[in-house]
Short mmCIF file of C-alpha atoms and ligand atoms in Angstrom, two decimals:
data_model
loop_
_atom_site.label_atom_id
_atom_site.label_comp_id
_atom_site.label_asym_id
_atom_site.label_seq_id
_atom_site.Cartn_x
_atom_site.Cartn_y
_atom_site.Cartn_z
CA SER A 30 54.39 -74.02 53.37
CA GLN A 31 54.39 -77.07 51.03
CA ASN A 32 56.81 -78.04 48.86
CA GLN A 33 55.23 -77.42 45.16
CA ASN A 34 56.45 -80.67 44.01
CA TYR A 35 53.69 -82.26 46.08
CA GLN A 36 50.90 -80.35 45.80
CA ILE A 37 48.05 -81.96 43.91
CA THR A 38 48.53 -80.88 40.46
CA ALA A 39 52.09 -81.45 40.81
CA TRP A 40 51.68 -84.95 41.98
CA CYS A 41 49.04 -85.58 39.06
CA GLN A 42 51.34 -84.27 36.12
CA ARG A 43 54.23 -86.44 37.53
CA MET A 44 51.83 -89.52 37.09
CA MET A 45 50.45 -87.95 33.66
CA ARG A 46 53.89 -87.72 32.37
CA GLU A 47 54.43 -91.38 32.30
CA HIS A 48 51.58 -92.05 30.01
CA ILE A 49 51.72 -89.46 27.53
CA HIS A 50 54.55 -89.13 24.68
CA GLU A 51 55.28 -87.34 21.67
CA GLY A 52 52.02 -87.73 19.35
CA SER A 53 49.22 -88.69 22.25
CA LEU A 54 45.73 -87.71 22.30
CA CYS A 55 45.04 -86.31 26.16
CA ILE A 56 41.79 -84.43 27.43
CA ASP A 57 41.35 -81.56 29.73
CA ALA A 58 37.69 -82.65 31.05
CA THR A 59 37.98 -79.46 33.26
CA MET A 60 39.83 -76.75 31.45
CA GLY A 61 39.38 -73.94 33.88
CA ASN A 62 42.25 -71.26 33.36
CA GLY A 63 43.98 -74.06 31.52
CA ASN A 64 47.28 -75.13 33.94
CA ASP A 65 46.69 -79.14 33.25
CA THR A 66 45.49 -78.14 29.38
CA GLN A 67 49.24 -76.24 29.05
CA PHE A 68 50.65 -79.32 30.56
CA LEU A 69 49.07 -82.02 28.22
CA CYS A 70 50.09 -79.50 25.04
CA THR A 71 53.35 -79.80 26.12
CA GLN A 72 53.64 -83.37 26.98
CA ALA A 73 51.52 -84.17 23.80
CA GLY A 74 53.79 -81.96 21.76
CA ARG A 75 53.57 -80.22 18.27
CA ASN A 76 52.50 -83.75 16.65
CA GLY A 77 49.92 -84.92 19.52
CA SER A 78 46.23 -83.19 20.22
CA VAL A 79 44.53 -82.09 23.07
CA LEU A 80 40.68 -81.42 23.52
CA ALA A 81 39.90 -79.50 26.46
CA PHE A 82 36.62 -78.99 27.91
CA ASP A 83 34.53 -76.35 29.95
CA ILE A 84 31.03 -74.96 30.37
CA GLN A 85 32.51 -71.62 31.19
CA PRO A 86 33.12 -69.36 28.65
CA ALA A 87 35.53 -67.30 30.68
CA ALA A 88 37.81 -70.17 31.05
CA LEU A 89 38.19 -70.86 27.23
CA GLU A 90 39.15 -67.23 26.78
CA HIS A 91 41.55 -67.61 29.67
CA THR A 92 43.10 -70.87 28.19
CA LYS A 93 43.24 -69.55 24.72
CA GLU A 94 45.62 -66.25 25.57
CA ARG A 95 47.87 -68.68 27.81
CA LEU A 96 48.40 -70.95 25.25
CA ALA A 97 49.03 -68.37 22.13
CA HIS A 98 51.90 -66.89 24.80
CA ALA A 99 53.24 -70.22 26.05
CA LEU A 100 53.68 -72.57 22.68
CA PRO A 101 54.88 -72.31 19.55
CA TYR A 102 52.05 -74.56 17.86
CA CYS A 103 48.38 -75.10 18.15
CA ASN A 104 47.55 -78.75 19.35
CA TYR A 105 44.46 -78.11 20.88
CA GLN A 106 40.83 -77.75 20.67
CA LEU A 107 39.42 -75.29 23.08
CA ILE A 108 35.47 -76.80 23.70
CA LEU A 109 32.36 -74.86 25.04
CA ASP A 110 30.75 -78.20 25.91
CA SER A 111 29.91 -80.28 29.34
CA HIS A 112 32.52 -83.07 29.28
CA GLU A 113 29.40 -85.43 29.45
CA ARG A 114 29.29 -85.45 26.08
CA LEU A 115 33.25 -85.85 25.43
CA ASP A 116 32.53 -89.26 23.58
CA ALA A 117 31.37 -87.13 20.72
CA TYR A 118 34.54 -85.56 20.25
CA ALA A 119 37.05 -88.89 20.65
CA ALA A 120 37.02 -92.24 19.32
CA PRO A 121 37.16 -95.25 21.41
CA GLU A 122 40.08 -96.26 22.62
CA SER A 123 42.05 -93.33 21.61
CA ALA A 124 43.68 -91.22 24.60
CA ASP A 125 46.61 -91.89 26.24
CA CYS A 126 45.46 -89.42 28.82
CA ILE A 127 42.30 -87.75 30.82
CA ALA A 128 42.23 -85.47 33.41
CA PHE A 129 39.58 -84.45 35.49
CA ASN A 130 40.25 -81.56 38.13
CA LEU A 131 36.87 -81.65 40.08
CA GLY A 132 35.31 -78.43 42.07
CA TYR A 133 35.09 -74.68 41.11
CA LEU A 134 37.66 -72.17 39.64
CA PRO A 135 39.44 -70.57 42.28
CA GLY A 136 38.37 -66.92 41.75
CA GLY A 137 35.68 -67.89 39.66
CA ASP A 138 32.00 -68.50 40.15
CA HIS A 139 31.23 -71.61 42.87
CA THR A 140 28.24 -72.36 41.54
CA LEU A 141 29.53 -74.03 38.35
CA ALA A 142 31.95 -76.32 40.28
CA THR A 143 31.23 -79.69 38.91
CA LYS A 144 28.38 -82.25 39.77
CA PRO A 145 28.19 -85.85 40.96
CA GLY A 146 25.41 -86.75 38.14
CA SER A 147 27.42 -85.24 35.43
CA THR A 148 30.77 -86.07 36.58
CA LEU A 149 29.77 -89.48 36.93
CA THR A 150 28.66 -89.50 33.51
CA ALA A 151 32.23 -88.29 32.00
CA LEU A 152 33.93 -90.28 34.27
CA GLU A 153 32.72 -93.94 32.87
CA LYS A 154 32.54 -92.21 29.36
CA SER A 155 36.50 -91.50 30.03
CA LEU A 156 36.53 -95.17 30.37
CA SER A 157 35.79 -95.99 27.09
CA LEU A 158 37.69 -93.69 25.57
CA LEU A 159 41.55 -95.06 27.15
CA LYS A 160 43.59 -96.59 25.30
CA LYS A 161 45.24 -99.96 26.63
CA ASP A 162 47.94 -98.28 29.32
CA GLY A 163 45.90 -94.87 29.35
CA LEU A 164 45.33 -92.96 32.61
CA LEU A 165 42.80 -91.29 33.96
CA CYS A 166 43.85 -88.80 36.27
CA ILE A 167 41.31 -87.49 38.92
CA CYS A 168 41.62 -84.55 41.51
CA ILE A 169 38.80 -84.56 44.05
CA TYR A 170 38.19 -81.90 46.40
CA SER A 171 35.76 -82.01 49.18
CA GLY A 172 34.51 -79.59 52.15
CA GLY A 173 33.94 -76.48 52.14
CA ASP A 174 30.73 -75.51 49.74
CA THR A 175 32.02 -78.34 47.61
CA GLY A 176 30.40 -80.61 50.15
CA PHE A 177 31.45 -84.32 50.10
CA ALA A 178 28.88 -85.62 47.70
CA GLU A 179 30.61 -85.62 44.68
CA ARG A 180 33.74 -86.95 46.37
CA ASP A 181 31.79 -89.80 47.94
CA ALA A 182 30.37 -90.43 44.15
CA VAL A 183 33.67 -90.74 42.84
CA LEU A 184 35.24 -92.98 45.37
CA SER A 185 32.21 -95.24 45.40
CA TRP A 186 32.22 -95.47 41.51
CA LEU A 187 36.01 -95.71 41.50
CA GLN A 188 35.56 -99.38 43.88
CA THR A 189 33.00 -100.91 41.15
CA LEU A 190 35.66 -101.01 38.56
CA ASP A 191 36.47 -104.40 37.07
CA SER A 192 40.13 -105.10 38.83
CA ARG A 193 40.59 -107.23 35.65
CA LYS A 194 40.06 -103.93 33.05
CA TYR A 195 41.44 -101.51 35.83
CA LEU A 196 43.99 -100.49 37.89
CA VAL A 197 42.77 -98.08 40.66
CA LEU A 198 44.90 -96.01 42.64
CA LEU A 199 44.39 -93.71 45.49
CA THR A 200 47.06 -91.31 47.22
CA GLN A 201 46.34 -90.11 50.19
CA TYR A 202 47.18 -86.91 51.75
CA TYR A 203 47.46 -88.54 55.66
CA ASN A 204 48.42 -86.87 57.70
CA ARG A 205 47.15 -83.28 56.69
CA PRO A 206 43.62 -81.92 58.33
CA ASN A 207 40.52 -79.82 56.69
CA ASN A 208 39.54 -82.47 54.16
CA PRO A 209 42.87 -82.64 52.03
CA PRO A 210 42.26 -83.30 48.26
CA ILE A 211 42.57 -86.82 46.98
CA PRO A 212 44.75 -87.48 43.92
CA ALA A 213 43.05 -90.49 42.19
CA PHE A 214 44.77 -92.93 39.12
CA VAL A 215 42.68 -95.35 36.91
CA ILE A 216 44.88 -97.12 34.48
CA ARG A 217 43.65 -99.26 31.27
CA LEU A 218 45.23 -102.60 31.82
N1 SAM B 307 42.89 -77.63 35.99
C1 SAM B 307 41.80 -76.37 35.96
C2 SAM B 307 42.90 -75.20 35.66
O1 SAM B 307 43.71 -75.44 35.75
O2 SAM B 307 42.61 -73.92 35.81
C3 SAM B 307 40.92 -75.98 36.92
C4 SAM B 307 39.67 -76.51 36.98
S1 SAM B 307 38.46 -76.03 37.83
C5 SAM B 307 38.75 -77.00 39.54
C6 SAM B 307 36.79 -76.58 37.44
C7 SAM B 307 36.61 -76.16 36.09
O3 SAM B 307 35.55 -77.32 35.38
C8 SAM B 307 35.66 -75.22 36.17
O4 SAM B 307 36.17 -74.24 35.58
C9 SAM B 307 34.44 -75.72 36.27
O5 SAM B 307 33.75 -74.53 35.18
C10 SAM B 307 34.25 -76.28 34.81
N2 SAM B 307 33.17 -77.52 34.81
C11 SAM B 307 32.27 -77.56 35.96
N3 SAM B 307 31.27 -78.31 35.41
C12 SAM B 307 31.51 -78.81 34.05
C13 SAM B 307 31.03 -79.62 32.87
N4 SAM B 307 29.82 -80.56 33.17
N5 SAM B 307 31.92 -79.82 31.90
C14 SAM B 307 33.25 -79.71 31.77
N6 SAM B 307 33.52 -78.72 32.20
C15 SAM B 307 32.75 -78.30 34.10
#
């Protein structure tokens, strides 16, 4: 079994921790059951704020309950809306960290997975919301019923980013079979 510390969410959280401080504004673009939302809320602290998006009402219900138990404060807003509209909720250059966990919710409805078109719109808008030195963290999944279209679209998009403005890092589980997930990071320079 794989060491928990090297699973994709742990790996991404390790990177995100470096970019979040007490008082940060963070965005979880794909709330799901709220694992990353809880992490962002904890890192941003009582004086920070977290905006979390999902299109499934069940995601908001699960996350609301989870956070109420986990946190002694409420520094979050759970938003039932597509991440394509995240720029309607946050000012330009205001976020220290924006997280995307693509694909479908395990145990949930696979047809409600993220889709290439809306994901790219949301990623593009995310760039304009990042502060200098802010981090955009993307967990990319492929294979199975997710297919490869979204992975390929995101990887192509990452390659187009201006290297004078953004640092793009990809991590690979290089010796792992069966289309392992790809943690990708964009830092606004
Ligand atoms: N990080 C989450 C967690 O801790 O449980 C898991 C996220 S799951 C892989 C992807 C989520 O993205 C699903 O809950 C799905 O409903 C959501 N989603 C799909 N399309 C979306 C969209 N356009 N805007 C916001 N969320 C979307």
